[in-house]
PDB file of C-alpha atoms in Angstrom:
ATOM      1  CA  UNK A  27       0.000   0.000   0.000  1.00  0.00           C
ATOM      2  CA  UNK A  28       0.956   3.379  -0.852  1.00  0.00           C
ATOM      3  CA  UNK A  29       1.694   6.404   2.086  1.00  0.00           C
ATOM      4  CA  UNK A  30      -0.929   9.348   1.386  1.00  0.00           C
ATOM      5  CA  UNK A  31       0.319  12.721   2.123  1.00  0.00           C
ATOM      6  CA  UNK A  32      -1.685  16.001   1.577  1.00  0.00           C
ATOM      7  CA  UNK A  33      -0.010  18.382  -0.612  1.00  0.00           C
ATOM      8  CA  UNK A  34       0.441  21.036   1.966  1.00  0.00           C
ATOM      9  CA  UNK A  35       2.129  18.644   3.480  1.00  0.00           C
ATOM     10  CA  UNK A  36       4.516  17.051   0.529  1.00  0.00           C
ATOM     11  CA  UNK A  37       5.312  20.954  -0.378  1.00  0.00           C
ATOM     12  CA  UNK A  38       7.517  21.001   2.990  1.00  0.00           C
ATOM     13  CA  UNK A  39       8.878  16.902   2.790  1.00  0.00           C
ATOM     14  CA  UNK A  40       9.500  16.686  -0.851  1.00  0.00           C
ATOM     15  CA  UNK A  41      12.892  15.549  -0.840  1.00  0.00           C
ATOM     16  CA  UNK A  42      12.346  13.702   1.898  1.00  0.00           C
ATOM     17  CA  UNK A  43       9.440  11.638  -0.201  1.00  0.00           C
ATOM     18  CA  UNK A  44      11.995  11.266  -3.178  1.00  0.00           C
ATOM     19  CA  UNK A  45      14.455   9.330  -0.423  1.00  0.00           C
ATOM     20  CA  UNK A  46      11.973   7.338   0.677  1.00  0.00           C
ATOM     21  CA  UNK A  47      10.735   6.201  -2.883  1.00  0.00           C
ATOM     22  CA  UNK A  48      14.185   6.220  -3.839  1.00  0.00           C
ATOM     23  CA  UNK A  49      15.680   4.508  -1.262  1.00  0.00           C
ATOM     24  CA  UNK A  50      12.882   2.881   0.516  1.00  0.00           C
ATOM     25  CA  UNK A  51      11.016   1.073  -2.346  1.00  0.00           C
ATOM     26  CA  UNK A  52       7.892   3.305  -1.183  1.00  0.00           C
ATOM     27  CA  UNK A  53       5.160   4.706  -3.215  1.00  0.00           C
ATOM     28  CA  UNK A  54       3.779   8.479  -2.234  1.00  0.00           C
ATOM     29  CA  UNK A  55      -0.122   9.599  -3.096  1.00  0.00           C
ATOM     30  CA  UNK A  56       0.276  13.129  -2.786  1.00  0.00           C
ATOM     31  CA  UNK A  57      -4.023  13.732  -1.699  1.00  0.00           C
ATOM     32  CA  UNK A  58      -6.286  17.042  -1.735  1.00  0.00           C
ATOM     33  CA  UNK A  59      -8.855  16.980   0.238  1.00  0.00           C
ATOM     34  CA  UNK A  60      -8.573  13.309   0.180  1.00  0.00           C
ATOM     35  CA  UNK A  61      -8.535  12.327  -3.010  1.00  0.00           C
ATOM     36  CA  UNK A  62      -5.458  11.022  -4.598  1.00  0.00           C
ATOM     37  CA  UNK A  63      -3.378  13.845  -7.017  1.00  0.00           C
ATOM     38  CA  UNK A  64      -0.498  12.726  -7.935  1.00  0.00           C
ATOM     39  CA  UNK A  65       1.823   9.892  -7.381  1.00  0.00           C
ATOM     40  CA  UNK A  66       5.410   9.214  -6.994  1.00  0.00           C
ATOM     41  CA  UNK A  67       6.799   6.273  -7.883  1.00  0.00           C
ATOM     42  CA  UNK A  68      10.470   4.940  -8.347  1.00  0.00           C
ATOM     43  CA  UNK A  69      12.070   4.994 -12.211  1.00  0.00           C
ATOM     44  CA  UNK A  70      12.051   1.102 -12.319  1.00  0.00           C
ATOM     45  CA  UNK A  71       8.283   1.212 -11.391  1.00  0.00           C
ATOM     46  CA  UNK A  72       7.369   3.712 -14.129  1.00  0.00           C
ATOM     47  CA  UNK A  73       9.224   1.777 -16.841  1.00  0.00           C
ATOM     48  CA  UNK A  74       7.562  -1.559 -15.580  1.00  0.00           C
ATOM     49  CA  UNK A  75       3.889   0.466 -16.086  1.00  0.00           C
ATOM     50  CA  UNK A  76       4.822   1.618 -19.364  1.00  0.00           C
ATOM     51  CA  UNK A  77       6.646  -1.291 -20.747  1.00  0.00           C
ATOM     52  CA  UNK A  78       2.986  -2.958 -19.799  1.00  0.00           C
ATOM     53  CA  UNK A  79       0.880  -0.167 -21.198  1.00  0.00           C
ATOM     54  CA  UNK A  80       2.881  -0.649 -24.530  1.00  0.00           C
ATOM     55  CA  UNK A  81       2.549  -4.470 -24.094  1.00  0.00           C
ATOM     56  CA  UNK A  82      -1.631  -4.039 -23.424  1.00  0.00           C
ATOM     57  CA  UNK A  83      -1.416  -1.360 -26.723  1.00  0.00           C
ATOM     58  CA  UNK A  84      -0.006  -4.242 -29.192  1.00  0.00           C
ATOM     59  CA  UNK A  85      -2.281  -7.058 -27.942  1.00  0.00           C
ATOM     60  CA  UNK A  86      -5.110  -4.608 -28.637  1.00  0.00           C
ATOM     61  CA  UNK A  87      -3.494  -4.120 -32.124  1.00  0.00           C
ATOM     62  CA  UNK A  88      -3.308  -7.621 -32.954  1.00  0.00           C
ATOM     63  CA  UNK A  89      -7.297  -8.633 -31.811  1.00  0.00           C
ATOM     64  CA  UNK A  90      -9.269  -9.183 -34.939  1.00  0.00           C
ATOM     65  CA  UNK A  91     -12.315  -7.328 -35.160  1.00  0.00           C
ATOM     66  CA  UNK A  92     -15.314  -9.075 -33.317  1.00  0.00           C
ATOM     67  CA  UNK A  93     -17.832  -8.560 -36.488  1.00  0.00           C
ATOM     68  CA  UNK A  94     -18.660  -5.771 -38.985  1.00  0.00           C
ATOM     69  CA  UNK A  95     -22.349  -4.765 -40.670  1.00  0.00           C
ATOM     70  CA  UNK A  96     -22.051  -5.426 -43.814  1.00  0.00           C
ATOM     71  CA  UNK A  97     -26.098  -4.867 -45.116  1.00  0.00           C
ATOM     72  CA  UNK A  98     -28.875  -3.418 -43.445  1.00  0.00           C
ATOM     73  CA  UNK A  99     -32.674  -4.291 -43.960  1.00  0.00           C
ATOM     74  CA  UNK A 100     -35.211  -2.507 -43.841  1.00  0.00           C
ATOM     75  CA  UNK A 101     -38.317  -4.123 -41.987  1.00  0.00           C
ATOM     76  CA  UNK A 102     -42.083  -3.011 -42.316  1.00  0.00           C
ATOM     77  CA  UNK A 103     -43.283  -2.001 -38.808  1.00  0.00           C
ATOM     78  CA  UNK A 104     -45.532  -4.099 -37.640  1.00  0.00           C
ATOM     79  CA  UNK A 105     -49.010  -2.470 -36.987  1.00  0.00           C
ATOM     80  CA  UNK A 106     -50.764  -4.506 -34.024  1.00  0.00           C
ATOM     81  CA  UNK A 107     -52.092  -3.634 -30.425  1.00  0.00           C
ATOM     82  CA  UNK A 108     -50.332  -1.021 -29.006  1.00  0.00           C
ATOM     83  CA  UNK A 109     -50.647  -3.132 -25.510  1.00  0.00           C
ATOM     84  CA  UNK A 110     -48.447  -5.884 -27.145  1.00  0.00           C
ATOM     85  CA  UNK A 111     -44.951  -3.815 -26.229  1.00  0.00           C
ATOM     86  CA  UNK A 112     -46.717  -2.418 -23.282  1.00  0.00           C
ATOM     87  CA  UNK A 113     -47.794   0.647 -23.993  1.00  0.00           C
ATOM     88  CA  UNK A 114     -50.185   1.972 -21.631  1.00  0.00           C
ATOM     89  CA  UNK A 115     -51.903   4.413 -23.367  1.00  0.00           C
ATOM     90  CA  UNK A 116     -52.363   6.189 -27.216  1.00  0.00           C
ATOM     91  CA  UNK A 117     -50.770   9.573 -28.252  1.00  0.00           C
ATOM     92  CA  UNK A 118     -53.532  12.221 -28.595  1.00  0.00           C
ATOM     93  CA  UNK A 119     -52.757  15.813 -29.666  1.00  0.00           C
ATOM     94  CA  UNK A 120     -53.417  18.318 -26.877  1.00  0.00           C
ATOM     95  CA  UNK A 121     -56.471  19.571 -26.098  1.00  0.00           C
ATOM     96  CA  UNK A 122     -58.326  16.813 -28.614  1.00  0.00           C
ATOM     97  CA  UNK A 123     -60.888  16.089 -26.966  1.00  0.00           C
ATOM     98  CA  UNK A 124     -61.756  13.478 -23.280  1.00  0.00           C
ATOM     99  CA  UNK A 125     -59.844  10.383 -22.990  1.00  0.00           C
ATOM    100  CA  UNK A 126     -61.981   7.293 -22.724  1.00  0.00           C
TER     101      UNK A 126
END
């Protein structure tokens, strides 16, 4: 788990946060109002994230496409009772007269 910090906070410690990811192996989320901001992590740990984003990019690449459209028909609509698709009640216009 990574140590939170608020920035106020990291402002003041910053190069003491760069030892400790540095040297310690730790991971910083710098928070404002307690929601993560930013993050520092080690230069081994970025590469690793990258060298998986490019990794994730390729395989994405290389996935054929699923299925494509290649006509589209046309159907009649199909005239019927309106309570078949449940619809409660029929469009009037306003002011066309009672309902039943």
């Amino acid at each position: 788990m990574a140590y939170e910090i608020p920035v106020t906070q990291a402002r003041a410690e910053l190069a003491e946060l760069i030892n400790r990811v540095v040297y310690g192996g730790e991971r910083v989320v710098v928070t404002r109002h307690g929601k993560p901001l930013v993050a520092l992590v080690s230069a081994a740990d970025l590469e690793r994230l990258e060298r998986r984003e490019a990794e994730a990019d390729e395989r994405a690449a290389d996935e054929p496409v699923i299925s494509t459209v290649s006509t589209v028909r046309h159907l009649p609509s199909t005239p019927g009772d309106p309570g078949r698709f449940g619809i409660a009640a029929e469009h009037r216009a306003p002011g066309s007269g009672p309902r039943r």
